[in-house]
């Protein structure tokens, strides 16, 4: 049987309760995360993605519904939420804005120290995490504020990784980076899953970022979870996605057009390599 | 949590009070506050309360929003009342154990507490019905004469409006940073005071960094649009008095006259009435203490 790591059970949440400007940010959202999965969470800005992920590690209490981590209700009164936050690591959007320590190393030690690792374990975990995110040895003793934007973000991600989470949640990790930095960061995240076996939930508003990496895509629209399926299946709903202000990856459009023009292609391909091969095949002129 | 403070929080509605010129509201609030402080008698308080309630009804702002403003000063309020009750010397009214409550003490406590409430509610009504922008525009106008003696009135007003604009943003930012650090296992609640204060360093440092970054961005954006201080600067929506404001000023003058009359001629009447009420309360508690 598959192992459910995390279950979100009918989560509902509104901001601004009792102020006359109440707005529903989450409306009856349910899903599961299985061990070792890589799931992409997609939705346009304001669809409730960040609100949702803050409930998964008990930073925000839902109005109704709850979250189970390894079978236990995390909103129970005596549940150890601090320990939970070490196991369900959440990297916020623009995490570089939370850096405060004097050196990169101290910054990354903050998390593991907080959740009660001893000194030695903390330092080992911090060292491994900094290497893991691909930072060089020179940065260890530098103030985090002196680093470039992409490097700062790696430090912030390392500071969560150092707690050795079993699930890693990343809220728009590539937002605001240049294309090269973006590619680097995404491939680093992919490695986390492949080499370390961490369960990953990655939030994004761009299909391209998650299409190839994710085993499964969840799509949110105005607080509701509308799709929860394999990428190929989700991309087949191009019209609905467009109505939500999203788009399928470029290649899906090309493949669809080729099919419409009478070529024998499968528009549900999701890796760039397959798409390229198909397009090349069409260009060499085999019509169905 | 931090969001509870009603500061510069505007309650959007369309009422005659909302539409008044901000200068009218500023002058009116100021006069109302001064009148509350000059006179110390129950008739003036009753009059002020009546005036305030009428204005609140006219403003369409729900009572609970206005009352929310009392939350931050609740402690101060209780403190004032209790201190006055316990430590003002005078004619003893009744005593429980070693504590003697005096007539003067009760009087003082009621008048201080009542004033504080009327004062906060009155100024709250102004900020709830006036947008921060209009409020600072109004202040800038009213303080113009000070320019003659070299006070940088425009600059002060600009600083105020920027501060008002940024307070909610910084509060949100604080909330976000606190959550981000919580996600890294921070603990803001347990431990002694010293430990608690230290646990806020990871919130304060990023908060300052972000405040400076925002300040820098704003300064550049303003310079890029050729902002160079108040000289020769016109307003997009200049303030203009209307007939409504004339009526408001008239009502204000009538109110002040009534307060003045009540304060001057009714103060003699006030004492016996007050005494009677206090005496009654006193006798009730004395008889209660006899029971025990
Ligand atoms: N702290 C907050 N206070 C009030 N409203 C908020 C707050 N955070 C988010 N919202 C609102 O909730 C909705 C969902 O926001 P969010 O979860 O941040 O969406 P996303 O991450 O998908 O862009 C939006 O309409 C947003 O304006
Ligand atoms: Mg978001």
Coordinates of C-alpha atoms and ligand atoms in Angstrom, one line a residue:
Chain A
X1 CA 0.0 0.0 0.0
X2 CA 1.2 3.5 -0.7
X3 CA 2.3 5.5 2.3
X4 CA 0.5 8.8 2.9
X5 CA 2.8 11.3 4.5
X6 CA 0.4 14.2 4.7
X7 CA -3.3 14.5 4.3
X8 CA -5.1 17.8 3.9
X9 CA -8.7 17.3 4.9
X10 CA -11.4 19.8 3.8
X11 CA -9.3 22.9 4.5
X12 CA -11.2 26.2 4.5
X13 CA -9.9 29.6 5.5
X14 CA -11.0 33.2 5.3
X15 CA -8.9 36.3 5.9
X16 CA -10.2 39.4 7.7
X17 CA -12.9 37.7 9.7
X18 CA -15.1 40.2 11.6
X19 CA -13.7 43.3 9.9
X20 CA -16.4 43.6 7.3
X21 CA -13.8 42.8 4.6
X22 CA -13.9 39.0 4.9
X23 CA -12.6 37.0 1.9
X24 CA -12.4 33.3 1.4
X25 CA -8.9 32.3 0.5
X26 CA -9.3 28.5 0.7
X27 CA -12.5 26.7 0.0
X28 CA -12.7 23.0 1.0
X29 CA -9.3 21.8 -0.2
X30 CA -8.4 18.1 0.2
X31 CA -5.5 16.1 -1.1
X32 CA -2.7 13.7 0.0
X33 CA 1.0 13.7 -0.3
X34 CA 2.6 10.3 -0.7
X35 CA 6.1 9.4 0.4
X36 CA 8.8 10.3 -2.1
X37 CA 6.5 12.2 -4.4
X38 CA 7.2 15.4 -6.2
X39 CA 4.0 17.4 -6.5
X40 CA 3.6 20.8 -8.2
X41 CA 1.0 23.2 -6.9
X42 CA -0.1 25.7 -9.5
X43 CA -2.5 28.6 -9.6
X44 CA -2.5 32.3 -10.6
X45 CA -1.6 35.0 -8.0
X46 CA -4.1 35.2 -5.2
X47 CA -5.5 31.7 -5.8
X48 CA -4.6 30.7 -2.2
X49 CA -1.4 28.7 -2.7
X50 CA 0.6 30.4 0.0
X51 CA -2.4 30.3 2.4
X52 CA -2.6 26.6 1.8
X53 CA 1.0 25.7 2.4
X54 CA 1.1 27.7 5.7
X55 CA -1.6 25.4 7.0
X56 CA 0.4 22.3 6.2
X57 CA 3.0 23.0 8.9
X58 CA 0.5 24.6 11.3
X59 CA 1.5 28.2 10.9
X60 CA -2.1 29.1 10.1
X61 CA -5.1 27.3 11.6
X62 CA -7.8 26.5 9.2
X63 CA -11.4 27.7 10.0
X64 CA -12.5 24.2 9.3
X65 CA -10.9 21.0 8.3
X66 CA -7.5 19.8 9.4
X67 CA -4.2 18.3 8.3
X68 CA -2.8 14.9 9.3
X69 CA 0.9 14.3 9.3
X70 CA 1.8 10.6 9.5
X71 CA -1.6 9.9 10.8
X72 CA -1.7 12.5 13.6
X73 CA -3.9 15.6 13.5
X74 CA -1.5 18.5 13.7
X75 CA -4.1 20.9 15.1
X76 CA -4.7 18.7 18.1
X77 CA -4.1 20.6 21.3
X78 CA -0.9 18.9 22.5
X79 CA 0.6 18.1 19.2
X80 CA 4.3 19.2 19.1
X81 CA 4.1 21.7 16.3
X82 CA 7.7 22.8 16.7
X83 CA 8.9 19.3 15.9
X84 CA 6.4 19.2 13.0
X85 CA 8.0 22.3 11.5
X86 CA 11.3 20.5 11.4
X87 CA 9.7 17.5 9.6
X88 CA 7.6 19.6 7.2
X89 CA 10.1 22.2 6.1
X90 CA 8.5 25.3 4.5
X91 CA 10.5 27.7 2.5
X92 CA 8.6 30.9 2.1
X93 CA 8.2 33.0 -1.0
X94 CA 11.3 35.4 -1.2
X95 CA 12.9 33.6 1.7
X96 CA 16.0 35.8 1.4
X97 CA 14.0 38.4 3.3
X98 CA 14.2 36.4 6.6
X99 CA 18.0 36.3 6.8
X100 CA 19.4 37.9 10.0
X101 CA 22.6 36.2 11.2
X102 CA 26.2 37.5 10.9
X103 CA 27.4 34.6 8.8
X104 CA 25.9 32.1 6.4
X105 CA 26.9 29.3 8.6
X106 CA 25.2 30.7 11.7
X107 CA 22.1 31.4 9.6
X108 CA 21.8 27.8 8.5
X109 CA 22.4 26.6 12.1
X110 CA 19.4 28.6 13.3
X111 CA 16.8 26.0 12.3
X112 CA 18.4 22.8 13.6
X113 CA 19.4 24.5 16.8
X114 CA 15.8 25.6 17.3
X115 CA 14.4 22.1 16.9
X116 CA 16.8 20.8 19.5
X117 CA 19.7 19.2 17.7
X118 CA 22.9 19.2 19.7
X119 CA 25.8 21.3 18.6
X120 CA 27.7 18.7 16.7
X121 CA 24.6 17.5 14.8
X122 CA 23.6 21.1 14.1
X123 CA 27.0 21.9 12.5
X124 CA 27.1 18.7 10.5
X125 CA 23.6 19.3 9.2
X126 CA 24.3 22.9 8.4
X127 CA 27.5 22.0 6.5
X128 CA 25.8 19.3 4.5
X129 CA 22.8 21.6 3.7
X130 CA 25.1 24.4 2.5
X131 CA 26.9 22.0 0.2
X132 CA 23.7 20.4 -0.9
X133 CA 22.3 23.7 -2.3
X134 CA 25.5 24.2 -4.2
X135 CA 27.2 27.0 -2.3
X136 CA 31.0 27.2 -2.2
X137 CA 33.2 27.0 0.8
X138 CA 34.1 30.7 0.7
X139 CA 30.6 31.8 1.7
X140 CA 30.5 30.0 5.0
X141 CA 31.9 33.0 7.0
X142 CA 30.4 35.7 4.8
X143 CA 27.5 37.8 6.0
X144 CA 24.4 36.6 4.1
X145 CA 23.5 40.1 3.1
X146 CA 26.6 40.4 1.0
X147 CA 25.6 37.5 -1.3
X148 CA 23.8 37.8 -4.7
X149 CA 20.0 37.3 -4.8
X150 CA 20.3 33.7 -6.1
X151 CA 22.9 32.8 -3.4
X152 CA 20.8 34.3 -0.6
X153 CA 17.9 32.2 -1.7
X154 CA 20.1 29.1 -1.6
X155 CA 21.1 30.0 2.0
X156 CA 17.5 30.3 3.0
X157 CA 16.6 27.0 1.4
X158 CA 19.7 25.4 3.1
X159 CA 18.5 26.8 6.5
X160 CA 15.3 24.8 6.1
X161 CA 17.1 21.7 4.7
X162 CA 19.4 21.7 7.6
X163 CA 16.5 20.6 9.8
X164 CA 16.4 17.5 7.7
X165 CA 12.7 17.7 6.8
X166 CA 10.9 14.7 5.4
X167 CA 8.6 16.9 3.3
X168 CA 10.0 20.1 1.7
X169 CA 7.5 22.7 0.7
X170 CA 8.8 25.5 -1.5
X171 CA 6.7 28.6 -2.2
X172 CA 7.6 29.9 -5.6
X173 CA 11.3 29.2 -5.2
X174 CA 12.2 30.5 -8.6
X175 CA 10.3 33.8 -8.4
X176 CA 12.3 36.8 -9.4
X177 CA 15.4 35.0 -10.4
X178 CA 17.1 35.5 -13.8
X179 CA 16.7 32.6 -16.3
X180 CA 20.0 31.0 -15.6
X181 CA 19.5 31.2 -11.8
X182 CA 16.1 29.8 -12.3
X183 CA 17.3 26.8 -14.2
X184 CA 20.1 26.1 -11.6
X185 CA 17.7 26.3 -8.7
X186 CA 15.1 24.1 -10.3
X187 CA 17.7 21.4 -11.2
X188 CA 19.0 21.6 -7.6
X189 CA 15.5 20.9 -6.3
X190 CA 15.1 18.0 -8.7
X191 CA 18.3 16.5 -7.3
X192 CA 16.9 16.8 -3.8
X193 CA 14.1 14.5 -4.7
X194 CA 16.3 12.1 -6.8
X195 CA 19.3 11.8 -4.5
X196 CA 17.8 12.4 -1.0
X197 CA 14.3 11.0 -1.6
X198 CA 12.7 14.0 0.1
X199 CA 9.0 14.4 -0.6
X200 CA 8.5 17.7 -2.3
X201 CA 5.6 20.1 -2.8
X202 CA 6.6 23.0 -5.1
X203 CA 4.4 26.0 -5.5
X204 CA 4.6 27.9 -8.8
X205 CA 2.5 29.9 -11.1
X206 CA 4.4 28.8 -14.1
X207 CA 3.6 25.4 -15.8
X208 CA 7.0 25.3 -17.5
X209 CA 8.8 25.2 -14.1
X210 CA 7.0 22.1 -12.8
X211 CA 5.9 20.3 -15.9
X212 CA 8.9 18.1 -16.3
X213 CA 9.7 17.5 -12.7
X214 CA 6.4 16.8 -11.1
X215 CA 4.9 13.4 -10.7
X216 CA 1.6 15.1 -10.1
X217 CA 0.1 18.5 -10.5
X218 CA -2.5 20.2 -8.4
X219 CA -4.1 23.3 -9.8
X220 CA -5.8 25.9 -7.7
X221 CA -8.3 28.6 -8.8
X222 CA -9.9 31.1 -6.4
X223 CA -9.3 29.0 -3.3
X224 CA -10.5 25.8 -4.8
X225 CA -8.5 22.8 -5.9
X226 CA -9.7 22.2 -9.4
X227 CA -7.3 19.5 -10.8
X228 CA -5.2 16.9 -9.1
X229 CA -3.7 14.6 -11.7
X230 CA -0.7 13.7 -13.8
X231 CA 0.9 16.6 -15.7
X232 CA -0.2 15.1 -19.1
X233 CA -3.8 14.9 -18.0
X234 CA -3.8 18.3 -16.5
X235 CA -2.4 19.9 -19.6
X236 CA -5.1 18.3 -21.7
X237 CA -7.5 20.8 -20.1
X238 CA -5.9 23.7 -22.0
X239 CA -9.1 25.7 -22.3
X240 CA -9.9 25.5 -18.6
X241 CA -6.4 26.4 -17.6
X242 CA -6.6 29.5 -19.8
X243 CA -9.8 30.5 -18.3
X244 CA -8.0 30.4 -14.9
X245 CA -5.3 32.7 -16.2
X246 CA -2.8 29.9 -16.6
X247 CA -1.4 28.3 -19.7
X248 CA -0.1 24.9 -20.7
X249 CA 3.6 24.7 -21.6
X250 CA 4.6 26.1 -25.0
X251 CA 5.3 22.6 -26.3
X252 CA 1.7 21.5 -25.6
X253 CA 0.4 24.2 -27.9
X254 CA 2.8 23.3 -30.7
X255 CA 2.0 19.6 -30.4
X256 CA -1.7 20.3 -30.4
X257 CA -1.4 22.5 -33.5
X258 CA 0.7 19.8 -35.2
X259 CA -2.0 17.3 -34.5
X260 CA -4.7 19.6 -35.8
X261 CA -2.6 20.0 -39.0
X262 CA -2.9 16.3 -39.5
X263 CA 0.4 15.0 -38.1
X264 CA 0.5 11.9 -35.9
X265 CA 1.6 13.3 -32.6
X266 CA 0.7 12.8 -29.0
X267 CA -0.1 16.2 -27.5
X268 CA 0.2 14.9 -24.0
X269 CA 4.0 14.6 -24.1
X270 CA 5.5 16.5 -21.2
X271 CA 9.3 16.3 -21.5
X272 CA 11.1 18.8 -23.7
X273 CA 13.2 16.0 -25.2
X274 CA 10.2 13.9 -26.4
X275 CA 8.6 17.0 -27.8
X276 CA 11.7 18.0 -29.7
X277 CA 12.0 14.5 -31.2
X278 CA 8.4 14.6 -32.3
X279 CA 8.6 18.0 -33.8
X280 CA 11.8 17.0 -35.7
X281 CA 10.0 14.0 -37.0
X282 CA 7.2 16.1 -38.3
X283 CA 9.6 18.5 -39.9
X284 CA 11.3 15.7 -41.9
X285 CA 7.8 15.2 -43.3
X286 CA 6.0 12.1 -42.2
X287 CA 2.4 12.9 -42.4
X288 CA 0.0 10.4 -40.9
Chain B
X1 CA -2.5 39.6 16.6
X2 CA -0.8 42.9 15.8
X3 CA -3.6 43.8 13.4
X4 CA -5.9 44.8 16.3
X5 CA -4.7 48.3 16.6
X6 CA -7.0 50.8 14.9
X7 CA -4.5 53.3 13.7
X8 CA -5.1 55.2 10.5
X9 CA -7.7 52.6 9.8
X10 CA -10.4 54.0 7.7
X11 CA -13.9 52.6 7.7
X12 CA -15.3 53.2 4.2
X13 CA -18.8 54.4 4.1
X14 CA -20.7 57.3 2.6
X15 CA -22.0 59.6 5.3
X16 CA -22.2 63.2 6.0
X17 CA -19.4 62.9 8.5
X18 CA -17.2 61.2 6.0
X19 CA -17.8 64.0 3.5
X20 CA -16.9 66.8 5.8
X21 CA -13.7 68.7 5.0
X22 CA -10.8 67.2 7.0
X23 CA -10.1 70.6 8.5
X24 CA -13.5 70.8 9.9
X25 CA -13.1 67.5 11.5
X26 CA -9.7 68.3 12.9
X27 CA -10.8 71.6 14.4
X28 CA -14.0 70.0 15.7
X29 CA -12.1 67.1 17.3
X30 CA -9.6 69.5 18.9
X31 CA -12.3 71.8 20.3
X32 CA -14.1 68.7 21.6
X33 CA -11.0 67.4 23.3
X34 CA -10.2 70.8 24.9
X35 CA -13.7 71.3 26.1
X36 CA -13.6 67.9 27.8
X37 CA -10.5 68.9 29.6
X38 CA -11.4 72.4 30.8
X39 CA -14.6 71.4 32.5
X40 CA -14.9 68.7 35.0
X41 CA -18.5 68.1 35.8
X42 CA -21.0 65.3 35.0
X43 CA -23.3 67.6 32.9
X44 CA -20.4 68.3 30.5
X45 CA -19.7 64.6 30.3
X46 CA -23.3 63.8 29.5
X47 CA -23.4 66.5 26.9
X48 CA -20.2 65.3 25.3
X49 CA -21.4 61.7 25.3
X50 CA -24.7 62.7 23.7
X51 CA -22.9 64.8 21.1
X52 CA -20.5 61.9 20.3
X53 CA -23.2 59.3 20.0
X54 CA -25.1 61.5 17.7
X55 CA -22.1 61.9 15.5
X56 CA -21.4 58.2 15.5
X57 CA -24.9 57.5 14.4
X58 CA -24.6 60.0 11.6
X59 CA -21.3 58.5 10.5
X60 CA -22.7 55.0 9.8
X61 CA -19.6 53.4 11.4
X62 CA -20.8 50.4 13.5
X63 CA -20.4 51.0 17.2
X64 CA -18.2 47.9 17.6
X65 CA -15.6 49.4 15.3
X66 CA -15.4 52.5 17.4
X67 CA -15.3 50.5 20.6
X68 CA -12.5 48.4 19.3
X69 CA -10.3 51.5 19.7
X70 CA -10.6 51.1 23.5
X71 CA -8.9 47.8 23.5
X72 CA -5.3 49.0 23.5
X73 CA -6.0 51.4 26.3
X74 CA -8.1 49.1 28.5
X75 CA -5.2 48.5 30.8
X76 CA -4.4 52.2 31.1
X77 CA -8.1 52.8 31.8
X78 CA -8.3 50.3 34.6
X79 CA -5.1 51.5 36.0
X80 CA -6.3 55.1 36.2
X81 CA -9.6 54.2 37.7
X82 CA -8.1 51.9 40.4
X83 CA -5.2 54.3 41.3
X84 CA -7.6 57.2 41.7
X85 CA -10.1 55.1 43.8
X86 CA -7.4 53.9 46.1
X87 CA -5.0 56.7 46.6
X88 CA -6.9 60.0 46.5
X89 CA -7.2 61.4 50.0
X90 CA -10.4 63.0 51.4
X91 CA -13.7 62.3 53.0
X92 CA -13.8 58.5 53.6
X93 CA -16.8 56.8 52.0
X94 CA -16.2 53.3 53.1
X95 CA -13.3 51.1 53.8
X96 CA -12.5 47.4 53.2
X97 CA -9.7 46.0 55.2
X98 CA -6.9 48.6 55.1
X99 CA -8.1 50.4 52.0
X100 CA -10.2 53.4 52.3
X101 CA -12.1 54.7 49.3
X102 CA -12.9 58.4 49.5
X103 CA -15.6 60.4 47.9
X104 CA -12.9 62.5 46.1
X105 CA -11.3 59.3 44.9
X106 CA -14.4 57.9 43.3
X107 CA -15.2 61.3 41.8
X108 CA -11.7 61.6 40.3
X109 CA -11.8 58.0 39.0
X110 CA -15.1 58.4 37.3
X111 CA -14.1 61.7 35.7
X112 CA -10.7 60.6 34.6
X113 CA -12.0 57.3 33.2
X114 CA -15.0 58.9 31.5
X115 CA -12.8 61.5 30.0
X116 CA -10.3 59.0 28.7
X117 CA -13.1 57.0 27.0
X118 CA -14.7 60.1 25.5
X119 CA -11.3 61.3 24.3
X120 CA -10.3 58.1 22.6
X121 CA -13.7 57.5 21.1
X122 CA -13.8 61.0 19.7
X123 CA -10.5 60.9 18.0
X124 CA -11.2 57.4 16.8
X125 CA -14.3 58.7 15.1
X126 CA -12.2 61.2 13.2
X127 CA -9.6 58.6 12.0
X128 CA -12.3 56.1 11.1
X129 CA -14.2 58.6 8.9
X130 CA -11.2 60.3 7.2
X131 CA -8.6 58.7 5.0
X132 CA -5.0 59.2 6.1
X133 CA -4.3 61.2 3.0
X134 CA -7.1 63.7 3.6
X135 CA -6.2 63.9 7.3
X136 CA -2.6 64.9 6.6
X137 CA -3.8 67.3 3.8
X138 CA -6.0 68.9 6.4
X139 CA -3.2 69.1 9.0
X140 CA -0.9 70.6 6.4
X141 CA -3.5 73.3 5.7
X142 CA -4.2 74.1 9.3
X143 CA -0.5 74.3 10.2
X144 CA 0.4 76.6 7.3
X145 CA 0.7 79.7 9.5
X146 CA 3.7 78.0 11.2
X147 CA 5.6 78.2 7.9
X148 CA 6.1 81.9 8.7
X149 CA 8.3 81.0 11.6
X150 CA 10.3 78.5 9.6
X151 CA 8.5 75.2 10.4
X152 CA 8.8 72.8 7.4
X153 CA 5.0 72.1 7.4
X154 CA 4.9 70.4 4.1
X155 CA 7.8 68.1 4.9
X156 CA 6.3 67.1 8.2
X157 CA 2.9 66.4 6.6
X158 CA 4.6 64.3 3.9
X159 CA 6.5 62.3 6.5
X160 CA 3.3 61.7 8.4
X161 CA 1.4 60.5 5.4
X162 CA 4.3 58.2 4.4
X163 CA 4.4 56.8 8.0
X164 CA 0.7 56.2 8.0
X165 CA 0.9 54.5 4.6
X166 CA 3.7 52.2 5.7
X167 CA 2.5 51.1 9.1
X168 CA 0.0 48.5 7.8
X169 CA 2.7 47.3 5.4
X170 CA 5.2 46.9 8.1
X171 CA 2.7 45.0 10.2
X172 CA 2.1 42.6 7.5
X173 CA 5.8 42.2 7.0
X174 CA 6.3 41.5 10.7
X175 CA 3.6 38.9 10.5
X176 CA 5.3 37.3 7.5
X177 CA 8.8 37.3 9.0
X178 CA 7.5 35.9 12.2
X179 CA 5.9 33.0 10.3
X180 CA 9.0 32.4 8.3
X181 CA 11.1 32.1 11.5
X182 CA 8.4 29.9 13.1
X183 CA 8.8 27.6 10.1
X184 CA 12.5 27.4 11.1
X185 CA 11.6 26.3 14.6
X186 CA 11.6 29.7 16.3
X187 CA 9.7 30.0 19.6
X188 CA 8.4 33.4 20.6
X189 CA 6.5 32.3 23.7
X190 CA 8.4 30.1 26.1
X191 CA 11.3 31.1 28.3
X192 CA 11.9 34.0 30.6
X193 CA 11.6 37.7 29.6
X194 CA 15.3 37.9 28.5
X195 CA 14.9 34.8 26.4
X196 CA 11.7 36.1 24.8
X197 CA 13.3 39.4 23.9
X198 CA 16.3 37.6 22.4
X199 CA 14.0 35.5 20.3
X200 CA 12.8 38.6 18.5
X201 CA 16.2 39.4 17.1
X202 CA 15.5 37.1 14.1
X203 CA 12.4 39.2 13.4
X204 CA 13.7 42.6 14.1
X205 CA 16.8 42.4 11.9
X206 CA 15.0 41.4 8.7
X207 CA 12.3 43.9 9.5
X208 CA 14.8 46.8 9.7
X209 CA 16.5 45.6 6.6
X210 CA 13.2 45.6 4.7
X211 CA 12.1 48.9 6.1
X212 CA 15.4 50.5 4.9
X213 CA 15.0 48.9 1.5
X214 CA 11.5 50.2 1.2
X215 CA 12.5 53.7 2.3
X216 CA 15.3 53.7 -0.2
X217 CA 13.0 52.5 -3.0
X218 CA 10.4 55.1 -2.2
X219 CA 13.0 57.9 -2.1
X220 CA 14.2 56.9 -5.5
X221 CA 10.7 56.6 -6.9
X222 CA 9.9 60.1 -5.6
X223 CA 13.0 61.6 -7.0
X224 CA 12.5 59.9 -10.3
X225 CA 9.2 61.8 -10.4
X226 CA 10.9 65.1 -9.6
X227 CA 9.7 65.5 -6.0
X228 CA 11.6 68.3 -4.5
X229 CA 9.7 69.3 -1.4
X230 CA 6.7 71.6 -0.9
X231 CA 7.7 74.7 -2.8
X232 CA 5.3 75.5 -5.5
X233 CA 3.6 72.1 -5.2
X234 CA -0.1 72.0 -6.0
X235 CA -2.6 69.4 -5.0
X236 CA -4.5 67.0 -7.1
X237 CA -7.6 67.3 -5.0
X238 CA -7.4 70.7 -3.2
X239 CA -9.4 71.0 0.0
X240 CA -12.6 73.1 -0.4
X241 CA -15.0 74.1 2.3
X242 CA -18.7 73.6 1.4
X243 CA -22.0 74.6 2.9
X244 CA -21.9 71.3 4.9
X245 CA -18.8 72.5 6.7
X246 CA -20.4 75.9 7.5
X247 CA -23.3 74.0 9.1
X248 CA -20.9 71.8 11.0
X249 CA -19.0 74.8 12.4
X250 CA -22.3 76.3 13.5
X251 CA -23.2 73.1 15.3
X252 CA -19.8 73.0 16.9
X253 CA -20.1 76.6 18.2
X254 CA -23.5 75.7 19.6
X255 CA -22.1 72.6 21.3
X256 CA -19.2 74.6 22.8
X257 CA -21.6 77.2 24.0
X258 CA -23.7 74.5 25.7
X259 CA -20.7 72.9 27.2
X260 CA -19.5 76.3 28.5
X261 CA -22.9 77.1 30.0
X262 CA -23.1 73.6 31.6
X263 CA -19.6 73.9 32.9
X264 CA -20.1 77.3 34.4
X265 CA -23.6 77.4 35.8
X266 CA -24.4 73.8 36.5
X267 CA -21.3 73.0 38.4
X268 CA -22.8 74.0 41.7
X269 CA -25.8 71.8 41.0
X270 CA -23.5 69.0 40.1
X271 CA -22.0 68.3 43.6
X272 CA -25.1 67.2 45.4
X273 CA -26.3 64.9 42.6
X274 CA -22.9 63.3 42.4
X275 CA -22.8 62.9 46.2
X276 CA -26.1 61.2 46.3
X277 CA -25.1 58.7 43.6
X278 CA -21.7 58.0 45.3
X279 CA -23.4 57.8 48.7
X280 CA -25.8 55.2 47.5
X281 CA -23.0 53.1 45.9
X282 CA -21.1 53.5 49.1
X283 CA -23.9 52.4 51.4
X284 CA -24.5 49.3 49.3
X285 CA -20.9 48.2 49.5
X286 CA -20.8 49.0 53.2
X287 CA -23.8 46.8 53.9
X288 CA -22.2 44.1 51.7
X289 CA -19.0 44.2 53.8
X290 CA -21.1 43.9 56.9
X291 CA -22.5 40.7 55.7
X292 CA -19.1 39.1 55.4
Ligands
LIG1 N1 -2.3 38.3 5.4 C1 -3.3 38.5 4.6 N2 -4.4 39.3 5.0 C2 -5.5 39.4 4.2 N3 -5.7 38.8 3.0 C3 -4.7 38.0 2.6 C4 -3.5 37.8 3.3 N4 -2.7 36.9 2.6 C5 -3.3 36.6 1.5 N5 -4.5 37.3 1.5 C6 -5.5 37.1 0.4 O1 -5.9 35.8 0.3 C7 -5.9 35.4 -1.1 C8 -5.0 34.2 -1.3 O2 -3.7 34.7 -1.2 P1 -2.4 33.8 -1.3 O3 -2.6 32.5 -0.5 O4 -1.2 34.6 -0.9 O5 -2.3 33.4 -2.8 P2 -1.2 33.0 -3.8 O6 0.0 32.5 -2.9 O7 -1.7 31.9 -4.6 O8 -0.8 34.1 -4.6 C9 -5.6 36.6 -1.9 O9 -6.9 37.1 -2.3 C10 -5.0 37.5 -0.9 O10 -5.3 38.9 -1.2
LIG2 MG1 1.9 33.2 -2.8

